[in-house]
DNA sequence: TTTAATATTGAATGAATATTCAATAAATGA
DNA sequence: TCATTTATTGAATATTCATTCAATATTAAA
């Protein structure tokens, strides 16, 4: 086997392996949505995907690695929620508060993402340092993304964008947590508009402050 | 046995029963702090308390009831954190923003309370309606307490105190969630002061708005 | 002391758990 | 075709789980 052929072969093997791993993680995630992560066993995942538990353990030598894989998956998913927001706002070098707020609180939240799995895994941060670091990385990333967005607007760029991002995200996260408890559609909408307004005001106050300074 | 004696007897029995149940719940809580609630079994609680698992099941016929008992316990504990704040502020019919903020974000949080157990149980709200209702009740109660407090101050009473309480608590909850990830003391303090300032501003803006209106 | 309720014990249950292992099948280049 | 690596299978493991049950101990009134 030539070196090139070998590398290609290795690449193929890795690809197959990666795909299989992804299939297992996705199965794990789907079952977790349905039954709660704490009720999902390796045997159940196997049954769900039509493979023996031993095959799962071939790709994930122990359950913790499987859980870590799931967490990497959902944190990636979580970030994806914000992708369309970023793409839209990145083009214009201007942050329109109303648009930003609407996108930050968009309903894609609940559709693309299972809060139950997210919070179950979050609870693990208290007992697993690796998981804690993953969650922290996510939060830092999200805040940085927003900061970068704000930095592109000449108005906000004059203020403390990191601080503003911090203040905005704490409301988003509080809302994300609190709203997950509310099932009544009308009540949900009412509260949602309160929190949107709250973030909107943060943006308004900040931009007003900056403009006043430079008059 | 006279009726009175019977009632007394019944009362005694109930008291013993209640105390035993409390002992079990406390043991469950202590172990959950140490090992994570998902790793605590009835057998482990029994070992920890020096009693056979069958005795635990005598008081809690199945594990779900035991978990519900634990949740009632921690939600009660959670409320207690706010007790000193309320007592202090209730006497004066005046809300001092700085004092209120300092108390709302007091460090008794982390000392009296285990975040890991709280969030693990919170994750259960997504799969158990009873638990969800309990958590919701807690949040409503906390908001109402703050609203009542604000209502006692003639300044804030003129505004929408329910709305203000809602806005304050969403920051507290977001902060509670987010700060739980941060271990570095300095970083924690820095972020904490941001969120305190954020709530402080909510109070300031609101009171200023009300005072302006009545000039 | 008798009675009746409750408290406590310890042994036993079957089901489910993560994990191991040996055997076979499939893929792929030499 | 052969050799080697990886993928897949299915059976077996010990351990832990919540729960059941029958037997005994304790309590306190009658």
Coordinates of C-alpha atoms (C1' of nucleotides) in Angstrom, one line a residue:
Chain A
X1 CA 0.0 0.0 0.0
X2 CA 1.4 3.4 -1.0
X3 CA 1.5 6.0 1.7
X4 CA -1.2 8.0 -0.1
X5 CA -3.4 5.0 -0.5
X6 CA -2.9 4.3 3.2
X7 CA -3.9 7.8 4.2
X8 CA -6.9 7.6 2.0
X9 CA -7.9 4.3 3.6
X10 CA -7.3 5.6 7.0
X11 CA -9.5 8.6 6.1
X12 CA -12.3 6.4 4.9
X13 CA -12.1 4.3 8.0
X14 CA -12.3 7.3 10.2
X15 CA -15.2 8.6 8.2
X16 CA -17.2 5.4 8.6
X17 CA -16.3 5.3 12.3
X18 CA -17.4 9.0 12.7
X19 CA -20.7 8.3 11.0
X20 CA -21.4 5.3 13.1
X21 CA -20.6 7.3 16.2
X22 CA -22.9 10.0 15.1
X23 CA -25.7 7.5 14.5
X24 CA -25.3 6.2 18.0
X25 CA -25.3 9.7 19.6
X26 CA -28.4 10.7 17.6
X27 CA -30.2 7.6 18.8
X28 CA -29.1 8.4 22.3
X29 CA -30.4 11.9 22.0
X30 CA -33.7 10.8 20.4
X31 CA -34.4 8.4 23.3
X32 CA -33.4 11.0 25.8
X33 CA -36.0 13.3 24.5
X34 CA -38.6 10.7 24.8
X35 CA -37.7 9.1 28.1
X36 CA -35.3 11.3 29.9
X37 CA -31.6 10.8 29.7
X38 CA -31.5 9.1 33.1
X39 CA -33.8 6.3 31.8
X40 CA -31.8 5.6 28.7
X41 CA -29.4 2.6 28.9
X42 CA -27.0 1.2 26.4
X43 CA -29.3 -1.8 25.8
X44 CA -32.2 0.6 25.0
X45 CA -30.1 2.5 22.5
X46 CA -29.1 -0.7 20.9
X47 CA -32.7 -1.9 20.6
X48 CA -33.7 1.5 19.2
X49 CA -31.0 1.4 16.5
X50 CA -31.1 -2.4 16.0
X51 CA -27.7 -3.2 17.1
X52 CA -26.3 -5.2 20.1
X53 CA -25.1 -3.2 23.1
X54 CA -21.6 -4.6 22.5
X55 CA -21.4 -2.7 19.3
X56 CA -22.2 0.5 21.0
X57 CA -19.4 -0.2 23.5
X58 CA -17.1 -0.9 20.6
X59 CA -17.4 2.8 19.6
X60 CA -17.8 4.2 23.1
X61 CA -15.7 2.1 25.5
X62 CA -17.7 3.3 28.5
X63 CA -20.9 5.1 29.2
X64 CA -19.3 8.3 30.3
X65 CA -17.7 8.7 26.9
X66 CA -21.2 8.2 25.4
X67 CA -22.6 10.9 27.6
X68 CA -19.7 13.3 26.7
X69 CA -20.5 12.6 23.1
X70 CA -24.2 13.5 23.6
X71 CA -23.2 16.7 25.4
X72 CA -20.9 17.8 22.6
X73 CA -23.8 17.1 20.3
X74 CA -26.4 19.2 22.1
X75 CA -24.1 22.0 22.8
X76 CA -23.3 22.1 19.1
X77 CA -27.0 22.1 18.3
X78 CA -27.5 24.9 20.8
X79 CA -25.0 27.1 19.0
X80 CA -26.7 26.4 15.7
X81 CA -29.8 28.1 17.0
X82 CA -27.9 31.4 16.8
X83 CA -26.4 30.8 13.4
X84 CA -29.2 32.5 11.4
X85 CA -29.2 35.5 13.7
X86 CA -25.5 35.9 13.2
X87 CA -25.6 35.5 9.4
X88 CA -28.4 38.0 9.1
X89 CA -26.8 40.7 11.3
X90 CA -23.3 40.2 10.1
X91 CA -23.9 41.5 6.7
X92 CA -25.1 44.9 7.8
X93 CA -22.7 46.7 10.0
X94 CA -25.5 47.9 12.1
X95 CA -27.4 46.3 15.0
X96 CA -31.1 47.0 14.9
X97 CA -32.2 46.4 18.5
X98 CA -35.7 45.2 17.5
X99 CA -34.4 42.7 15.0
X100 CA -31.7 41.5 17.3
X101 CA -34.1 40.9 20.2
X102 CA -36.6 39.1 18.0
X103 CA -34.0 36.8 16.7
X104 CA -32.4 36.2 20.1
X105 CA -35.8 35.1 21.4
X106 CA -37.0 33.3 18.3
X107 CA -39.2 30.3 18.7
X108 CA -36.7 28.1 16.9
X109 CA -35.5 27.6 20.5
X110 CA -38.2 25.1 21.4
X111 CA -38.5 23.5 18.0
X112 CA -34.9 22.6 17.3
X113 CA -33.9 21.9 20.8
X114 CA -35.0 19.8 23.8
X115 CA -34.8 21.7 27.0
X116 CA -35.1 18.6 29.1
X117 CA -32.0 17.0 27.8
X118 CA -30.1 20.3 27.9
X119 CA -30.9 20.8 31.6
X120 CA -30.3 17.2 32.6
X121 CA -26.9 17.5 31.1
X122 CA -26.4 20.8 32.7
X123 CA -27.1 19.2 36.1
X124 CA -24.1 17.0 35.4
X125 CA -21.8 20.0 35.4
X126 CA -21.9 20.0 39.1
X127 CA -20.3 16.6 39.3
X128 CA -18.1 16.4 36.2
X129 CA -15.4 18.9 35.5
X130 CA -15.1 18.1 31.9
X131 CA -18.8 18.7 31.3
X132 CA -18.6 21.9 33.3
X133 CA -15.9 23.1 31.0
X134 CA -17.9 22.3 27.9
X135 CA -20.9 24.3 29.1
X136 CA -18.7 27.2 30.1
X137 CA -17.1 27.2 26.7
X138 CA -20.5 27.4 25.1
X139 CA -21.4 30.4 27.2
X140 CA -18.2 32.2 26.5
X141 CA -18.6 31.5 22.8
X142 CA -22.2 32.8 22.7
X143 CA -21.3 36.0 24.6
X144 CA -18.3 36.5 22.3
X145 CA -20.4 36.1 19.2
X146 CA -22.8 38.8 20.4
X147 CA -19.9 41.0 21.4
X148 CA -18.4 40.7 17.9
X149 CA -21.8 41.6 16.4
X150 CA -22.1 44.7 18.6
X151 CA -18.6 45.7 17.8
X152 CA -19.4 45.9 14.2
X153 CA -22.0 48.7 14.8
X154 CA -20.1 52.0 15.2
X155 CA -22.5 53.2 17.8
X156 CA -22.2 50.2 20.2
X157 CA -18.5 49.8 19.5
X158 CA -17.9 52.9 21.4
X159 CA -19.3 51.4 24.6
X160 CA -18.5 48.3 26.6
X161 CA -19.8 45.6 24.3
X162 CA -18.6 42.7 26.5
X163 CA -20.6 44.1 29.4
X164 CA -23.6 44.6 27.3
X165 CA -23.4 41.1 25.9
X166 CA -23.2 39.8 29.5
X167 CA -26.2 41.7 30.6
X168 CA -28.2 40.5 27.6
X169 CA -27.4 36.9 27.9
X170 CA -28.2 36.7 31.6
X171 CA -31.7 37.7 30.7
X172 CA -31.9 35.2 27.8
X173 CA -30.7 32.4 30.1
X174 CA -33.0 33.4 32.9
X175 CA -35.9 33.5 30.4
X176 CA -34.9 30.2 28.9
X177 CA -35.0 28.6 32.3
X178 CA -38.1 30.3 33.6
X179 CA -40.2 30.0 30.4
X180 CA -39.6 26.2 30.2
X181 CA -42.0 25.9 33.1
X182 CA -44.8 27.7 31.4
X183 CA -47.2 25.7 29.2
X184 CA -50.1 28.1 28.7
X185 CA -49.6 29.7 25.4
X186 CA -50.9 33.2 26.3
X187 CA -49.0 33.3 29.5
X188 CA -45.9 32.3 27.7
X189 CA -46.3 35.0 25.1
X190 CA -46.9 37.6 27.8
X191 CA -43.8 36.7 29.7
X192 CA -41.7 36.4 26.6
X193 CA -42.6 39.9 25.6
X194 CA -41.6 41.2 29.0
X195 CA -38.1 39.7 28.6
X196 CA -37.8 40.8 25.0
X197 CA -38.7 44.3 26.2
X198 CA -36.1 44.0 28.9
X199 CA -33.3 43.2 26.5
X200 CA -34.6 45.9 24.1
X201 CA -34.3 48.5 26.9
X202 CA -30.7 47.4 27.6
X203 CA -29.8 48.1 24.0
X204 CA -31.8 51.3 23.9
X205 CA -30.3 52.7 27.1
X206 CA -26.8 51.8 26.0
X207 CA -27.0 53.4 22.6
X208 CA -28.7 56.5 24.0
X209 CA -25.9 56.8 26.6
X210 CA -23.2 56.6 23.9
X211 CA -24.9 59.1 21.6
X212 CA -25.4 61.5 24.5
X213 CA -21.7 61.3 25.3
X214 CA -20.7 62.3 21.8
X215 CA -22.9 65.3 21.4
Chain B
X1 CA -60.1 5.5 74.5
X2 CA -61.8 8.9 74.6
X3 CA -62.0 10.9 71.4
X4 CA -59.6 13.4 72.7
X5 CA -57.1 10.8 73.8
X6 CA -57.5 9.1 70.5
X7 CA -56.8 12.4 68.7
X8 CA -53.8 13.0 70.8
X9 CA -52.6 9.5 70.1
X10 CA -53.2 10.0 66.4
X11 CA -51.3 13.2 66.6
X12 CA -48.3 11.6 68.3
X13 CA -48.2 8.9 65.7
X14 CA -48.3 11.4 63.0
X15 CA -45.6 13.3 64.5
X16 CA -43.3 10.3 64.8
X17 CA -44.1 9.4 61.3
X18 CA -43.4 12.9 60.0
X19 CA -40.1 13.0 61.8
X20 CA -39.0 9.7 60.4
X21 CA -39.9 10.8 56.9
X22 CA -37.9 14.0 57.4
X23 CA -34.9 12.0 58.6
X24 CA -35.1 9.9 55.4
X25 CA -35.5 12.9 53.1
X26 CA -32.6 14.6 54.8
X27 CA -30.4 11.6 54.3
X28 CA -31.5 11.4 50.7
X29 CA -30.6 15.1 50.3
X30 CA -27.2 14.7 52.0
X31 CA -26.2 11.8 49.8
X32 CA -27.5 13.6 46.7
X33 CA -25.2 16.5 47.5
X34 CA -22.3 14.1 47.7
X35 CA -22.9 11.7 44.9
X36 CA -25.6 13.3 42.7
X37 CA -29.2 12.4 43.0
X38 CA -29.0 10.0 40.0
X39 CA -26.5 7.9 41.9
X40 CA -28.5 7.6 45.1
X41 CA -30.4 4.4 45.6
X42 CA -32.8 3.4 48.4
X43 CA -30.2 0.9 49.5
X44 CA -27.6 3.6 49.8
X45 CA -29.9 5.8 51.8
X46 CA -30.6 2.9 54.1
X47 CA -26.9 2.2 54.6
X48 CA -26.3 5.9 55.3
X49 CA -29.0 6.1 57.9
X50 CA -28.5 2.6 59.3
X51 CA -31.8 1.2 58.4
X52 CA -32.9 -1.5 56.0
X53 CA -34.3 -0.4 52.6
X54 CA -37.6 -2.0 53.4
X55 CA -38.1 0.5 56.2
X56 CA -37.6 3.4 53.8
X57 CA -40.2 1.9 51.6
X58 CA -42.5 1.6 54.5
X59 CA -42.6 5.4 54.7
X60 CA -42.3 6.1 51.0
X61 CA -44.1 3.2 49.1
X62 CA -42.2 3.9 45.9
X63 CA -39.2 5.9 44.8
X64 CA -41.2 8.6 43.0
X65 CA -42.8 9.6 46.3
X66 CA -39.3 9.8 47.9
X67 CA -38.2 12.1 45.1
X68 CA -41.3 14.2 45.5
X69 CA -40.5 14.5 49.2
X70 CA -37.0 15.6 48.4
X71 CA -38.2 18.2 46.0
X72 CA -40.7 19.6 48.5
X73 CA -37.7 19.8 50.9
X74 CA -35.3 21.7 48.6
X75 CA -38.0 24.1 47.3
X76 CA -38.8 24.9 50.9
X77 CA -35.1 25.4 51.6
X78 CA -34.8 27.6 48.6
X79 CA -37.6 29.9 49.9
X80 CA -35.9 30.1 53.2
X81 CA -32.9 31.9 51.6
X82 CA -35.2 34.9 51.0
X83 CA -36.7 34.9 54.5
X84 CA -34.1 37.3 56.1
X85 CA -34.4 39.6 53.2
X86 CA -38.1 39.8 53.6
X87 CA -38.0 40.2 57.4
X88 CA -35.5 43.1 57.1
X89 CA -37.3 45.0 54.4
X90 CA -40.8 44.4 55.6
X91 CA -40.4 46.5 58.7
X92 CA -39.5 49.7 56.9
X93 CA -42.1 50.7 54.3
X94 CA -39.3 51.7 52.0
X95 CA -37.3 49.7 49.5
X96 CA -33.7 50.8 49.4
X97 CA -32.5 49.5 46.0
X98 CA -28.9 48.9 47.2
X99 CA -30.0 47.0 50.2
X100 CA -32.5 45.0 48.3
X101 CA -30.0 44.0 45.6
X102 CA -27.3 43.1 48.1
X103 CA -29.8 40.8 49.9
X104 CA -31.2 39.2 46.7
X105 CA -27.7 38.3 45.6
X106 CA -26.4 37.4 49.1
X107 CA -23.9 34.7 49.3
X108 CA -26.1 32.6 51.6
X109 CA -27.2 31.2 48.2
X110 CA -24.2 28.9 47.8
X111 CA -23.8 28.1 51.5
X112 CA -27.3 27.0 52.4
X113 CA -28.1 25.4 49.2
X114 CA -26.8 22.8 46.7
X115 CA -27.2 23.9 43.2
X116 CA -26.5 20.5 41.8
X117 CA -29.5 18.9 43.5
X118 CA -31.7 21.9 42.6
X119 CA -30.9 21.7 38.9
X120 CA -31.1 17.9 38.8
X121 CA -34.6 18.1 40.2
X122 CA -35.4 20.9 37.9
X123 CA -34.5 18.7 34.9
X124 CA -37.3 16.4 36.1
X125 CA -39.9 19.1 35.5
X126 CA -39.7 18.2 31.8
X127 CA -40.9 14.7 32.4
X128 CA -43.1 15.0 35.5
X129 CA -46.1 17.3 35.7
X130 CA -46.3 17.2 39.5
X131 CA -42.7 18.3 39.8
X132 CA -43.2 21.0 37.2
X133 CA -46.1 22.4 39.2
X134 CA -44.0 22.5 42.3
X135 CA -41.3 24.5 40.7
X136 CA -43.8 26.8 39.1
X137 CA -45.4 27.4 42.5
X138 CA -42.1 28.3 43.9
X139 CA -41.4 30.9 41.2
X140 CA -44.8 32.5 41.5
X141 CA -44.4 32.7 45.3
X142 CA -41.0 34.3 45.0
X143 CA -42.2 36.9 42.5
X144 CA -45.2 37.6 44.7
X145 CA -43.1 38.1 47.7
X146 CA -41.0 40.7 45.9
X147 CA -44.1 42.4 44.5
X148 CA -45.6 42.6 48.0
X149 CA -42.4 44.2 49.2
X150 CA -42.3 46.7 46.4
X151 CA -46.0 47.5 47.0
X152 CA -45.2 48.6 50.5
X153 CA -43.0 51.4 49.2
X154 CA -45.2 54.3 48.1
X155 CA -42.9 55.2 45.3
X156 CA -42.8 51.7 43.6
X157 CA -46.5 51.1 44.5
X158 CA -47.4 53.6 41.8
X159 CA -45.8 51.6 39.1
X160 CA -46.3 48.1 37.8
X161 CA -44.7 46.1 40.7
X162 CA -45.6 42.7 39.2
X163 CA -43.7 43.6 36.0
X164 CA -40.7 44.9 37.9
X165 CA -40.6 41.8 40.0
X166 CA -40.7 39.7 36.9
X167 CA -37.8 41.6 35.4
X168 CA -35.7 41.4 38.5
X169 CA -36.2 37.7 39.0
X170 CA -35.3 36.7 35.4
X171 CA -31.9 38.3 36.0
X172 CA -31.5 36.6 39.4
X173 CA -32.4 33.2 37.8
X174 CA -30.1 33.7 34.9
X175 CA -27.4 34.7 37.2
X176 CA -28.0 31.8 39.5
X177 CA -27.7 29.5 36.5
X178 CA -24.7 31.1 34.9
X179 CA -22.7 31.8 38.0
X180 CA -22.9 28.2 39.0
X181 CA -20.4 27.4 36.3
X182 CA -17.8 29.8 37.5
X183 CA -15.3 28.7 40.0
X184 CA -12.7 31.4 39.9
X185 CA -13.4 33.7 42.8
X186 CA -12.4 36.9 41.1
X187 CA -14.3 36.2 38.0
X188 CA -17.3 35.2 40.1
X189 CA -17.2 38.5 41.9
X190 CA -16.8 40.5 38.7
X191 CA -19.8 38.8 37.1
X192 CA -21.9 39.0 40.2
X193 CA -21.4 42.8 40.5
X194 CA -22.5 43.1 36.8
X195 CA -25.8 41.4 37.6
X196 CA -26.3 43.2 40.8
X197 CA -25.8 46.4 38.9
X198 CA -28.3 45.3 36.3
X199 CA -31.0 44.8 38.9
X200 CA -30.0 48.0 40.6
X201 CA -30.6 49.8 37.4
X202 CA -34.0 48.3 36.9
X203 CA -35.0 49.7 40.3
X204 CA -33.4 53.0 39.6
X205 CA -35.0 53.5 36.2
X206 CA -38.4 52.5 37.6
X207 CA -38.3 54.8 40.5
X208 CA -37.0 57.7 38.4
X209 CA -39.8 57.1 35.9
X210 CA -42.4 57.2 38.6
X211 CA -41.0 60.3 40.2
X212 CA -40.8 62.1 36.9
X213 CA -44.4 61.3 36.2
X214 CA -45.6 63.0 39.4
X215 CA -43.6 66.1 39.1
Chain C
dT1 C1' -52.7 -8.6 80.3
dT2 C1' -54.8 -8.4 76.0
dT3 C1' -55.4 -6.2 71.6
dA4 C1' -54.3 -3.8 67.7
dA5 C1' -51.8 -0.8 65.3
dT6 C1' -47.4 0.6 63.8
dA7 C1' -42.2 0.2 63.4
dT8 C1' -38.5 -2.5 62.2
dT9 C1' -35.9 -6.3 60.5
dG10 C1' -33.7 -9.3 57.1
dA11 C1' -34.1 -12.3 53.4
dA12 C1' -35.5 -12.9 48.8
dT13 C1' -37.2 -11.4 44.2
dG14 C1' -36.8 -10.5 39.2
dA15 C1' -35.5 -7.1 36.2
dA16 C1' -32.1 -4.0 34.4
dT17 C1' -27.6 -2.3 34.5
dA18 C1' -22.7 -1.5 32.2
dT19 C1' -19.3 -4.2 30.7
dT20 C1' -16.5 -8.4 28.9
dC21 C1' -15.4 -11.9 25.7
dA22 C1' -14.9 -15.1 22.1
dA23 C1' -16.4 -15.9 17.6
dT24 C1' -17.7 -14.5 13.1
dA25 C1' -18.3 -11.4 9.1
dA26 C1' -16.9 -7.8 6.0
dA27 C1' -13.7 -4.8 4.0
dT28 C1' -9.5 -3.9 1.8
dG29 C1' -4.8 -3.8 0.4
dA30 C1' -0.8 -6.9 -0.6
Chain D
dT1 C1' -5.7 -15.7 -2.7
dC2 C1' -3.9 -14.3 1.7
dA3 C1' -3.4 -11.4 5.7
dT4 C1' -4.9 -7.9 8.6
dT5 C1' -7.7 -4.7 10.4
dT6 C1' -12.2 -3.4 11.7
dA7 C1' -17.3 -4.3 12.2
dT8 C1' -20.7 -7.0 14.1
dT9 C1' -22.8 -10.5 16.7
dG10 C1' -24.7 -13.0 20.7
dA11 C1' -24.0 -15.0 24.9
dA12 C1' -22.4 -14.4 29.6
dT13 C1' -20.9 -11.7 33.7
dA14 C1' -21.4 -9.6 38.3
dT15 C1' -23.7 -5.9 40.3
dT16 C1' -27.2 -3.0 41.5
dC17 C1' -31.8 -1.6 41.4
dA18 C1' -36.7 -1.0 43.4
dT19 C1' -39.8 -3.7 45.5
dT20 C1' -42.2 -7.6 48.2
dC21 C1' -43.0 -10.4 52.1
dA22 C1' -43.3 -12.7 56.3
dA23 C1' -41.7 -12.4 60.9
dT24 C1' -40.7 -9.9 64.9
dA25 C1' -40.5 -5.8 68.1
dT26 C1' -42.5 -1.8 70.0
dT27 C1' -46.0 1.2 71.5
dA28 C1' -49.9 2.6 73.9
dA29 C1' -54.6 2.3 74.8
dA30 C1' -58.3 -0.8 76.7

